[in-house]
Amino acid sequence: MKVDYQKSLNPAQLEAVMTLNGPVLVIAGAGSGKTRTLVYRVARLIEHGVSPENILLLTFTRKASGEMLERAAGLADERCRFVSGGTFHSLSHQVLRSRADLIGFDRSFTILDRPDMEEIIQSIVKEMDIVRASIRFPRRSTIASILSKAVNLEQNIEALMRDEFSQFLEYIRDIQRIDVLYKNYKRSNQLMDYDDLLIFCRKILAENEHVRKELSDTYQYVMVDEYQDTNGIQADIVKWLATERQNVMVVGDDSQSIYSFRGANYRNMFDFPIMFPETKIIKLEENYRSTQPILTFTNSLMDQAQEKYTKCLFTKRKGGIRPKVVNVKTDPGQAKFISRTILGLLNEGKSLKDMAVLFRAAYHSYELELELTRQAVPFVKYGGFKFMESAHIKDLIAHMRILFNRNDAVSWGRVLRLINNIGQKKSSNIIKWMQKSGVQPWQVGEWPGAGKDSQGLKALGDLLRQLTDENMKPERALELANKYYDPILRERFDDFPKRQKGLEQLINMASRKRKLKAFLDELMLDPPSSNADVSPLENDSYLTLSTVHSAKGLEWPVVFVIWVMEGYFPSSKSRSSLQAIEEERRLMYVAATRAKDKLILCYPGQEELPIWQLAEMGYISGLSSFIQSLHPEVMDHSSLDNNILNNNFSNFSIRKKQPRVIVNTAPFKESSVNSSGLKQGDRVKHPAFGMGVISKFLDKEKVEVLFRDAGRKLLHLEYTTLDKV
């Protein structure tokens, strides 16, 4: 099928699509059609005669690359589906699986996720004789963050700790020692964490010209999406991949670089033309999402940035209203204002799925969640634990991992400690015995030290023996492991019915794969999202609550941004450096550019920081300094008392068929009524957690309560006191 590129693309997009050779930097403003540009360029390359296997499309999720290639196939040529698409980690994994011997690893190495990393660190800390100083030794999660961030920022641990973890300076030498022991442990047990995949891939590319040549011959055209989110290691990987042929296009927006906490470096956008001196720079500035008043606001916001690629977003859409900045006085006032505005929009015929409330930090929405629950407005909140970080999922996966790497002490420890009467010390002894004696995994029941534990060890051995069948499909392997694990699940978790559904989902995912090892690798490299098991209400009719980080890449007709206050957004922590402030500004830009038709920014002005602290910062009110410094004509700034949305807030009526409340889980069953008379929506008081609202019942005695100060808690009414207010 012949594609009419001139008819389908605007001039800037067309230039990017038709420039096939040489280095290209595409600066794609928010909503400017960057995905469309990448899709059409894939189609153009195939149409031009480039073989699919000679094209590499790097994205930050496999889903993103898959969707782009599907669109390209539907647009032009079925062969677009065979283009190599994936993440930096999946590419690195592919390189390392075939060339790990170049860095002294076996090709059967196991990939560690973050919880695995923390578990290894914890075991190392326990074995170290650390002299306790005047301050508490950092938790394993903090140590993991220090080690990982040092790798991603390519900074030594001492410098990083002085910059960002100064409260633990007394333990610098201990952390450095942990780093050495952790690296030695990984190498001796044939383990790599996510950071290692990138580091070792770059090392192989940098030190082996023949590998660079091979990959350059394979990937003759390289494209990278979201380049502003890459770190220095990923930028180097791009450099080495494209150094031979120079046919590389990177697409990104420096104004949307918001992931420095995980090592992303917005400066990569500015360094790309230095890395590739012949770079052609193309700017996509026509916006297809927002109205012009919203774009005028966001353009003004980024005009204040210290370092940027200057761009001015515009749209051909007509009309639109200026963004509203509202002083809602108090936190409860903010919650009431938003919930009533939402109800007013519903009465006008709008849908909940067309609205979102965004915030800088997850705890900023607690008061709003209480009010939405009281008003029976259904919502889902994003920004929680990842699917693969759930204990029951990790338990089941651990049984699979030891089949492929018998030296994976982390997975062995997890599996063994699920057996009654086996703790940390005994599991460690079993692992050492297995490594020393060289027995097969299914022979674990033959451990000489087994006494009363022998039955549990033999049951584990029997399972592992069944799982060694080379012809066994991934789905069947997980079913067998799940059958073994189910009694353990029921004993360990009160909410086992919900967790069983998560395991069923995992088995269903495995049913689409042919090889178990490939399935396990994919899970670690591209885990499902945190809300994969959320059951949507009918017609997806729920309000979205989300952190700004979780909302990147999404859009809604109506967007509220809350707590737009100095000390909250921007965060008070950002005041320590100009770089941090600039990232907060970019975060505000990302939040504002999610809105298509209506943007409402709220701040509870009476809850502002102390006067002395504001004066120290140079501001006289609590409104975010980013907004204070804008020209008054780009927004309507009002107080809640001014009734700015022309709604009569005293006359709201809830629609008769409001859906039930959903808070990141399955809908509440109205038949579940507690014998005490408590019901969903009741305001209650707890002796320890304070005031809250009942969000749902799991059964007649288990209740989930959303507390204003303590957050969401699951309580058993037989063992707690809840007084109805």
XYZ file of C-alpha atoms in Angstrom:
725
model
C 0.000 0.000 0.000
C 1.405 3.368 -1.052
C 1.414 5.931 1.752
C 0.609 9.574 1.009
C 3.125 11.111 3.415
C 2.523 14.722 2.393
C -1.192 14.419 3.051
C -0.750 12.578 6.366
C 2.015 14.657 7.983
C 2.708 18.297 8.745
C 5.898 19.841 7.237
C 8.127 19.186 10.294
C 6.899 15.589 10.666
C 7.382 15.025 6.933
C 10.971 16.256 7.105
C 11.723 13.870 9.971
C 10.115 10.924 8.173
C 11.815 11.541 4.823
C 15.307 12.119 6.294
C 16.512 8.516 6.288
C 20.303 8.831 6.421
C 22.583 10.529 8.921
C 21.987 11.540 12.546
C 18.692 13.312 13.310
C 17.477 14.902 16.554
C 13.700 15.397 16.661
C 12.579 17.755 19.411
C 8.955 16.766 19.853
C 6.855 19.055 22.011
C 4.011 17.621 24.087
C 1.140 16.368 21.928
C 3.013 17.080 18.682
C 2.669 13.609 17.156
C 6.074 12.096 17.905
C 4.666 8.549 17.898
C 3.009 9.207 14.539
C 6.359 10.441 13.224
C 8.171 7.289 14.366
C 5.452 5.032 12.939
C 5.560 6.711 9.528
C 9.357 6.640 9.485
C 9.359 2.871 10.063
C 6.911 2.549 7.180
C 9.075 4.810 5.006
C 12.252 2.805 5.694
C 10.528 -0.458 4.717
C 9.032 1.187 1.638
C 12.527 2.475 0.749
C 13.808 -1.117 0.655
C 15.406 -1.480 4.086
C 14.932 -5.007 5.523
C 12.936 -5.122 8.795
C 15.736 -6.942 10.614
C 18.072 -4.035 9.793
C 15.924 -1.543 11.728
C 16.063 -1.139 15.526
C 13.388 0.802 17.433
C 14.309 1.405 21.082
C 11.584 2.470 23.519
C 11.152 2.380 27.292
C 8.512 -0.377 27.249
C 8.011 -3.320 24.944
C 4.347 -2.412 24.734
C 5.217 0.974 23.223
C 7.415 -0.500 20.493
C 4.894 -3.264 19.794
C 2.071 -0.788 19.326
C 4.172 1.402 17.014
C 5.137 -1.535 14.806
C 1.530 -2.732 14.646
C 0.452 0.727 13.511
C 3.215 0.805 10.900
C 2.155 -2.627 9.610
C -1.450 -1.490 9.307
C -0.349 1.687 7.578
C 2.010 0.321 4.956
C 3.495 -3.167 5.001
C 3.004 -6.307 7.101
C 6.785 -6.672 7.274
C 6.907 -3.734 9.712
C 5.953 -6.234 12.430
C 9.357 -7.880 12.003
C 11.321 -4.734 12.832
C 13.447 -5.223 15.970
C 11.643 -3.321 18.718
C 12.267 -3.312 22.440
C 13.838 -1.629 25.438
C 17.455 -0.829 26.240
C 17.352 -3.587 28.830
C 15.949 -6.179 26.414
C 18.553 -5.249 23.785
C 21.325 -5.477 26.398
C 19.953 -8.805 27.574
C 20.023 -10.105 23.994
C 23.627 -8.971 23.518
C 24.732 -10.480 26.830
C 22.990 -13.847 26.358
C 25.148 -14.500 23.317
C 28.343 -12.774 24.467
C 28.461 -12.953 28.289
C 31.728 -14.896 28.086
C 33.438 -11.679 26.948
C 32.950 -10.280 30.458
C 33.544 -13.529 32.363
C 29.928 -14.615 32.862
C 28.088 -17.780 31.871
C 25.339 -17.306 29.318
C 22.850 -18.835 31.798
C 23.093 -15.909 34.232
C 19.949 -14.928 36.193
C 18.435 -11.428 36.213
C 17.758 -9.825 39.603
C 14.929 -7.362 40.193
C 14.984 -4.649 42.877
C 13.573 -6.755 45.748
C 16.142 -9.479 44.946
C 18.870 -6.853 45.113
C 17.629 -5.640 48.492
C 17.507 -9.184 49.849
C 21.145 -9.806 48.895
C 22.164 -6.493 50.462
C 20.337 -7.408 53.660
C 22.200 -10.726 53.902
C 25.525 -8.935 53.329
C 24.739 -6.372 56.041
C 23.938 -9.154 58.520
C 27.307 -10.784 57.897
C 29.251 -7.534 58.287
C 30.513 -6.392 61.665
C 29.238 -2.837 61.435
C 29.955 -0.519 64.332
C 26.755 1.398 65.029
C 27.339 5.127 64.917
C 25.243 7.899 66.439
C 22.684 7.552 63.655
C 20.597 4.614 62.467
C 22.208 2.476 59.751
C 20.353 2.987 56.440
C 17.693 0.479 55.454
C 18.410 -2.003 52.683
C 16.119 -0.100 50.271
C 18.182 3.061 50.855
C 21.449 1.189 50.350
C 20.066 -0.290 47.118
C 19.114 3.209 45.957
C 22.618 4.492 46.715
C 24.329 1.649 44.834
C 21.967 1.816 41.846
C 21.984 5.592 41.556
C 25.789 5.664 41.724
C 25.851 3.274 38.756
C 23.258 5.157 36.704
C 24.771 8.569 37.400
C 28.269 7.122 36.975
C 29.260 8.784 40.206
C 31.363 7.352 43.019
C 29.497 6.428 46.175
C 31.201 8.969 48.413
C 30.344 11.888 46.113
C 26.751 10.707 45.709
C 26.246 10.312 49.448
C 27.668 13.758 50.152
C 25.225 15.227 47.617
C 22.056 13.271 48.357
C 22.474 11.060 51.432
C 24.461 13.299 53.759
C 22.540 11.991 56.790
C 24.494 8.731 56.438
C 27.996 10.110 55.915
C 29.266 8.228 58.984
C 28.632 4.995 57.084
C 30.342 5.848 53.773
C 33.064 3.237 54.221
C 30.506 0.553 55.133
C 28.403 1.329 52.050
C 31.502 1.180 49.850
C 32.346 -2.217 51.344
C 28.787 -3.441 50.753
C 29.126 -2.351 47.124
C 32.251 -4.476 46.671
C 30.713 -7.510 48.407
C 27.493 -7.149 46.398
C 29.385 -7.093 43.102
C 31.469 -10.106 44.142
C 28.339 -11.983 45.214
C 26.645 -11.379 41.860
C 29.636 -12.542 39.869
C 30.193 -15.678 41.961
C 26.502 -16.613 41.705
C 26.096 -15.679 38.026
C 23.613 -12.895 38.741
C 23.027 -9.554 37.026
C 20.714 -6.762 38.135
C 19.049 -4.282 35.782
C 21.949 -1.851 36.021
C 24.429 -4.605 35.125
C 22.594 -5.319 31.872
C 23.290 -1.794 30.658
C 26.796 -1.494 32.116
C 28.002 -4.807 30.689
C 26.376 -4.221 27.304
C 28.164 -0.896 26.997
C 31.415 -2.509 28.116
C 31.173 -5.196 25.425
C 30.386 -2.595 22.752
C 33.160 -0.240 23.835
C 35.865 -2.913 24.092
C 35.047 -5.191 21.145
C 35.196 -3.698 17.669
C 33.992 -6.919 16.052
C 30.828 -6.849 18.172
C 30.174 -3.232 17.177
C 30.640 -4.205 13.541
C 28.276 -7.177 13.845
C 25.549 -5.117 15.512
C 26.053 -2.222 13.102
C 25.592 -4.619 10.174
C 22.449 -5.959 11.830
C 20.956 -2.650 12.965
C 21.722 -0.314 10.077
C 19.019 2.171 11.112
C 18.509 3.000 14.782
C 15.596 4.979 16.256
C 15.160 5.919 19.905
C 11.958 7.166 21.532
C 11.845 9.345 24.690
C 15.547 10.146 24.393
C 15.264 12.748 27.173
C 14.739 9.866 29.610
C 17.988 8.072 28.797
C 20.941 8.055 31.158
C 24.603 8.369 30.201
C 25.043 4.609 29.806
C 22.097 4.338 27.415
C 23.353 7.326 25.420
C 26.706 5.556 25.061
C 24.978 2.375 23.872
C 23.240 4.434 21.172
C 26.588 5.974 20.221
C 28.333 2.609 19.868
C 25.427 1.065 17.944
C 25.348 3.921 15.418
C 29.029 4.866 15.248
C 29.683 2.840 12.072
C 26.815 4.041 9.872
C 25.570 7.182 11.678
C 21.981 6.402 10.682
C 20.357 7.253 13.999
C 17.261 9.258 14.874
C 16.432 10.126 18.476
C 13.102 11.676 19.420
C 12.391 13.445 22.683
C 11.429 16.580 24.558
C 13.907 18.112 26.982
C 10.933 19.854 28.656
C 9.537 16.461 29.687
C 12.652 15.000 31.325
C 11.379 14.131 34.818
C 13.178 10.943 35.831
C 16.503 12.093 37.261
C 15.757 10.034 40.385
C 16.410 6.936 38.297
C 19.390 8.374 36.438
C 17.794 10.059 33.411
C 19.845 12.980 32.116
C 18.048 15.671 30.112
C 21.478 16.896 28.977
C 21.639 13.938 26.579
C 19.337 15.974 24.312
C 21.919 18.768 24.180
C 24.919 16.434 23.915
C 23.564 14.422 20.957
C 24.717 16.969 18.326
C 28.150 16.929 19.980
C 28.254 13.128 19.839
C 27.124 13.200 16.193
C 28.435 16.482 14.680
C 26.439 16.126 11.420
C 23.128 16.089 13.307
C 20.058 17.627 11.680
C 17.708 19.171 14.293
C 13.966 19.123 13.563
C 11.345 20.638 15.882
C 7.757 19.399 16.101
C 5.760 22.338 17.454
C 2.227 21.837 16.137
C 0.139 20.418 18.994
C -2.802 18.078 18.339
C -3.977 17.747 21.950
C -4.646 21.013 23.751
C -6.415 24.311 23.109
C -4.290 27.389 22.435
C -4.947 28.992 25.868
C -3.509 25.878 27.539
C -0.510 25.911 25.185
C 0.073 29.614 25.831
C 0.170 28.797 29.548
C 2.617 25.883 29.115
C 4.819 27.851 26.689
C 5.074 30.613 29.296
C 5.905 28.060 31.962
C 8.887 26.721 30.010
C 10.058 30.188 28.941
C 11.392 30.446 32.510
C 13.613 27.361 32.130
C 17.347 27.983 32.475
C 18.380 25.585 29.682
C 16.083 24.436 26.893
C 15.552 23.964 23.195
C 13.322 26.956 22.508
C 10.034 25.887 20.981
C 6.587 27.441 20.804
C 3.689 25.013 20.725
C 0.686 26.037 18.661
C -2.545 24.423 17.494
C -5.070 24.864 14.723
C -7.890 24.104 17.157
C -10.247 27.003 17.627
C -11.590 28.362 20.919
C -10.812 27.209 24.434
C -10.675 28.873 27.843
C -7.690 30.009 29.861
C -6.397 27.701 32.613
C -7.942 28.371 36.035
C -5.775 28.870 39.117
C -7.925 28.570 42.229
C -7.151 29.371 45.840
C -9.306 26.742 47.557
C -8.248 27.980 51.034
C -7.847 24.609 52.817
C -7.105 20.969 52.036
C -10.734 19.909 52.812
C -11.893 22.902 50.758
C -9.782 21.684 47.844
C -11.307 18.203 48.088
C -14.858 19.599 48.174
C -14.205 22.009 45.316
C -12.859 19.254 43.060
C -15.521 16.676 43.923
C -18.337 19.197 43.424
C -16.837 20.453 40.178
C -16.660 16.859 38.962
C -20.278 16.250 39.937
C -21.256 19.414 38.076
C -19.471 18.192 34.954
C -21.256 14.850 35.284
C -24.589 16.641 35.443
C -23.618 18.396 32.199
C -23.205 15.005 30.534
C -19.425 14.644 30.846
C -17.890 11.234 31.664
C -15.594 10.396 34.577
C -13.148 8.680 32.241
C -12.530 12.092 30.654
C -11.215 13.597 33.916
C -8.036 13.225 35.958
C -6.610 14.712 39.145
C -2.807 14.930 39.187
C -0.450 15.583 42.105
C 3.259 15.803 42.897
C 3.274 13.114 45.611
C 0.877 10.251 46.342
C -0.020 11.470 49.835
C -1.319 14.778 48.433
C -4.578 13.085 47.406
C -5.595 11.562 50.772
C -8.138 14.247 51.694
C -9.561 14.168 48.179
C -9.911 10.368 48.326
C -11.958 10.716 51.523
C -14.281 13.260 49.931
C -14.709 11.256 46.717
C -15.604 8.214 48.796
C -18.205 10.224 50.721
C -19.669 11.522 47.455
C -19.721 8.027 45.864
C -17.475 9.151 43.014
C -15.621 6.050 41.729
C -11.887 6.432 41.190
C -8.683 4.516 40.602
C -5.378 5.791 41.922
C -2.116 5.106 40.101
C 1.358 5.037 41.552
C 1.530 1.889 43.729
C 3.628 -1.269 43.923
C 4.533 -3.050 40.733
C 2.905 -6.370 39.939
C 6.240 -8.185 40.056
C 7.058 -6.789 43.501
C 4.118 -8.576 45.139
C 5.305 -11.287 47.528
C 3.096 -14.076 46.133
C 4.179 -13.401 42.538
C 7.852 -13.405 43.530
C 7.344 -16.634 45.492
C 5.962 -18.501 42.478
C 8.548 -17.104 40.058
C 11.379 -18.101 42.413
C 10.446 -21.789 41.940
C 10.923 -21.344 38.187
C 14.176 -19.429 38.383
C 16.120 -22.083 40.295
C 15.457 -24.525 37.444
C 17.633 -22.446 35.139
C 20.285 -21.230 37.565
C 20.995 -23.583 40.442
C 23.399 -20.948 41.846
C 20.608 -18.387 42.301
C 20.882 -18.185 46.087
C 18.275 -15.418 46.308
C 15.545 -17.556 44.739
C 16.656 -20.645 46.665
C 16.448 -18.734 49.927
C 12.954 -17.475 49.100
C 11.716 -20.954 48.136
C 13.232 -22.728 51.135
C 11.942 -20.232 53.695
C 8.386 -20.942 52.553
C 8.751 -24.404 54.125
C 7.744 -24.711 57.776
C 10.638 -24.728 60.287
C 13.190 -23.433 57.766
C 14.513 -19.963 58.479
C 17.412 -17.821 57.320
C 20.202 -19.886 58.897
C 18.884 -23.296 57.880
C 18.149 -22.200 54.309
C 21.685 -20.810 54.065
C 23.103 -24.165 55.194
C 21.012 -26.042 52.611
C 22.166 -23.724 49.821
C 25.827 -24.116 50.805
C 25.428 -27.915 50.902
C 23.849 -27.968 47.435
C 26.557 -25.741 45.943
C 29.357 -27.775 47.531
C 27.966 -31.244 46.723
C 26.816 -30.345 43.199
C 23.432 -32.083 43.535
C 20.567 -31.317 41.188
C 17.775 -28.971 42.373
C 15.255 -31.810 42.746
C 17.630 -33.571 45.165
C 17.122 -30.878 47.819
C 15.181 -33.415 49.933
C 18.402 -35.399 50.422
C 19.960 -32.700 52.610
C 21.754 -34.553 55.463
C 20.526 -32.074 58.061
C 16.849 -32.732 57.315
C 14.898 -34.058 60.274
C 11.334 -32.965 60.802
C 11.817 -30.721 57.768
C 12.337 -33.633 55.378
C 8.699 -33.853 54.291
C 8.588 -30.233 53.118
C 11.952 -30.553 51.354
C 10.884 -33.768 49.616
C 7.655 -32.134 48.421
C 9.718 -29.288 46.970
C 12.074 -31.798 45.332
C 9.134 -33.650 43.778
C 7.827 -30.411 42.281
C 11.228 -29.469 40.853
C 11.605 -32.950 39.331
C 8.251 -32.536 37.526
C 9.273 -29.117 36.263
C 12.441 -30.423 34.587
C 10.426 -31.894 31.704
C 11.910 -30.104 28.674
C 8.660 -30.347 26.720
C 6.554 -28.775 29.444
C 4.748 -25.629 28.400
C 5.175 -22.489 30.574
C 1.474 -22.490 31.473
C 1.618 -26.097 32.746
C 4.801 -25.424 34.750
C 3.160 -22.497 36.550
C 0.000 -24.527 37.175
C 2.036 -27.270 38.887
C 3.964 -24.725 40.958
C 0.728 -22.955 41.867
C -0.854 -26.224 43.041
C 2.160 -26.779 45.319
C 2.141 -23.146 46.491
C -1.606 -22.757 47.134
C -1.595 -24.172 50.726
C 1.338 -21.865 51.530
C -0.523 -18.892 50.034
C -3.611 -19.592 52.161
C -1.513 -19.867 55.309
C 0.598 -16.735 54.736
C -1.955 -14.214 53.457
C -5.357 -13.192 54.788
C -6.314 -11.795 51.378
C -5.397 -14.998 49.514
C -8.500 -14.909 47.234
C -7.303 -11.639 45.696
C -3.748 -12.955 45.401
C -5.015 -16.156 43.756
C -6.446 -13.977 40.988
C -3.029 -12.415 40.498
C -1.462 -15.879 40.139
C -4.199 -16.911 37.702
C -3.342 -13.831 35.665
C 0.340 -14.826 35.679
C -0.553 -18.320 34.409
C -2.712 -16.794 31.691
C 0.217 -14.591 30.620
C 2.436 -17.693 30.439
C -0.081 -19.436 28.170
C 0.906 -17.059 25.370
C 4.581 -18.105 25.494
C 6.359 -21.160 24.101
C 9.442 -21.283 26.331
C 9.512 -20.879 30.118
C 12.975 -19.279 30.214
C 11.960 -16.648 27.659
C 8.802 -15.938 29.663
C 10.786 -15.439 32.890
C 13.274 -13.127 31.178
C 10.459 -11.055 29.688
C 8.775 -10.724 33.089
C 11.942 -9.332 34.612
C 12.746 -7.015 31.702
C 9.263 -5.610 31.127
C 7.031 -6.331 34.149
C 3.266 -5.757 34.024
C 1.975 -2.478 35.439
C 0.868 -2.049 39.021
C -2.808 -1.888 38.075
C -2.930 -4.965 35.872
C -5.367 -6.710 38.199
C -7.726 -3.784 38.730
C -11.256 -4.602 37.588
C -12.652 -1.592 35.705
C -16.215 -0.464 36.271
C -18.713 -0.693 33.455
C -17.748 1.505 30.496
C -14.503 2.391 32.299
C -16.489 5.007 34.195
C -14.076 5.998 36.925
C -12.057 9.076 37.788
C -8.268 8.847 37.472
C -6.097 10.000 40.365
C -2.408 9.875 39.560
C 1.019 11.172 40.401
C 2.403 13.287 37.572
C 5.161 10.740 36.964
C 2.587 7.992 36.388
C 0.506 10.228 34.095
C 3.279 11.029 31.614
C 2.225 10.100 28.096
C -1.503 10.215 28.898
C -4.178 12.855 28.259
C -7.684 13.816 29.401
C -10.177 16.512 28.331
C -10.301 17.846 31.911
C -7.264 17.885 34.211
C -7.024 19.133 37.796
C -3.594 19.691 39.350
C -3.735 19.949 43.155
C -1.419 21.317 45.857
C 0.165 23.768 43.383
C 1.944 25.392 46.323
C 5.447 26.393 47.220
C 6.935 23.553 49.257
C 4.583 21.020 47.671
C 4.902 21.664 43.925
C 7.774 22.483 43.677
C 8.742 20.198 46.522
C 10.582 21.796 49.441
C 13.393 19.254 48.876
C 14.124 20.737 45.454
C 15.324 24.037 46.946
C 18.760 22.547 47.513
C 19.809 22.805 43.857
C 19.010 24.607 40.627
C 18.875 21.296 38.752
C 16.202 19.992 41.104
C 14.110 23.154 40.707
C 14.380 22.897 36.920
C 13.147 19.302 37.022
C 10.185 20.375 39.181
C 9.356 22.982 36.535
C 9.441 20.294 33.846
C 7.192 18.150 36.036
C 4.664 20.998 36.239
C 4.867 21.298 32.446
C 4.123 17.591 32.037
C 1.112 17.904 34.369
C -0.318 20.923 32.516
C 0.190 19.448 29.046
C -1.985 16.416 29.906
C -5.083 18.645 29.523
C -6.954 18.819 26.237
C -9.826 21.241 26.915
C -9.825 22.403 30.522
C -6.961 22.860 33.002
C -7.666 23.713 36.648
C -4.811 24.224 39.132
C -5.680 24.363 42.843
C -3.823 25.420 45.962
C -5.071 25.589 49.566
C -3.710 29.069 50.315
C -4.542 29.063 54.037
C -2.394 25.947 54.542
C 0.717 27.649 53.206
C 4.202 27.364 54.643
C 5.166 29.551 57.619
C 5.705 33.242 56.728
C 9.392 33.104 57.684
C 9.967 30.150 55.333
C 8.163 31.859 52.454
C 10.126 35.054 53.066
C 13.335 33.053 53.022
C 12.341 31.792 49.556
C 11.345 35.274 48.420
C 7.593 34.708 48.082
C 4.634 36.277 49.825
C 1.961 33.635 49.267
C 1.736 29.858 49.099
C 1.008 29.669 45.358
C 3.747 27.825 43.460
C 6.581 30.120 42.390
C 6.268 28.637 38.888
C 2.739 30.046 38.628
C 3.439 33.301 40.502
C 6.063 34.280 37.949
C 3.740 33.883 34.923
C 2.067 36.827 33.231
C -1.470 37.267 34.664
C -3.004 37.186 31.176
C -2.163 33.499 30.577
C -4.563 32.343 33.338
C -7.618 33.230 35.408
C -6.558 33.482 39.058
C -9.433 33.422 41.534
C -10.512 32.365 44.974
C -12.994 29.593 45.740
C -15.410 32.278 46.933
C -15.542 33.759 43.423
C -17.446 30.746 42.042
C -15.020 30.747 39.110
C -16.538 27.931 37.097
C -20.003 29.571 37.080
C -21.459 26.579 38.904
C -23.881 26.878 41.784
C -22.080 24.654 44.259
C -25.050 24.585 46.633
C -27.283 22.858 44.100
C -25.327 19.770 43.044
C -27.238 16.538 42.639
C -25.609 13.141 42.266
C -26.814 11.259 39.209
C -29.187 8.453 40.082
C -27.026 5.693 38.620
C -23.630 6.568 40.054
C -21.212 3.616 39.864
C -19.888 2.195 43.095
C -16.603 3.351 44.582
C -13.471 1.566 43.483
C -10.106 2.248 45.091
C -7.488 0.336 43.142
C -9.310 -2.954 43.595
C -12.550 -4.795 42.752
C -15.935 -3.097 43.311
C -17.512 -3.157 46.777
C -20.303 -5.708 47.232
C -23.247 -3.981 48.813
C -24.391 -7.228 50.409
C -21.277 -7.226 52.612
C -22.665 -5.481 55.690
C -20.957 -5.712 59.064
C -22.884 -6.796 62.145
C -21.823 -3.572 63.903
C -23.903 -1.561 61.459
C -20.939 0.109 59.765
C -21.215 0.581 56.020
C -19.244 1.918 53.092
C -18.826 5.700 53.221
C -19.173 5.979 57.026
C -16.801 8.392 58.758
C -14.994 6.591 61.572
C -12.337 7.189 64.199
C -9.554 4.762 65.133
C -7.600 5.086 68.430
C -4.234 5.006 66.603
C -4.908 6.106 63.019
C -7.380 8.907 63.708
C -10.183 10.011 61.386
C -11.055 8.089 58.232
C -13.736 6.847 55.866
C -14.730 3.233 55.164
C -13.935 2.615 51.488
C -15.068 -1.032 51.282
C -15.609 -4.370 53.056
C -13.598 -7.424 52.001
C -16.001 -9.595 53.953
C -18.238 -9.110 57.003
C -15.301 -8.641 59.380
C -12.510 -7.221 57.204
C -12.764 -3.598 56.227
C -10.596 -1.170 54.282
C -10.450 2.317 55.787
C -8.920 5.386 54.200
C -7.396 7.479 57.006
C -6.549 11.129 56.509
C -3.104 10.900 58.112
C -2.259 7.189 57.985
C -3.452 6.385 54.476
C -5.207 3.160 53.489
C -5.407 0.383 56.144
C -6.942 -3.105 56.098
C -8.495 -3.871 59.505
C -10.171 -6.882 61.112
C -13.166 -5.611 63.098
C -12.848 -8.400 65.656
C -9.450 -7.098 66.719
C -9.805 -3.338 66.350
C -11.987 -0.449 67.477
C -13.765 1.768 64.982
C -16.140 4.412 66.301
C -18.666 5.847 63.878
C -18.491 9.632 63.802
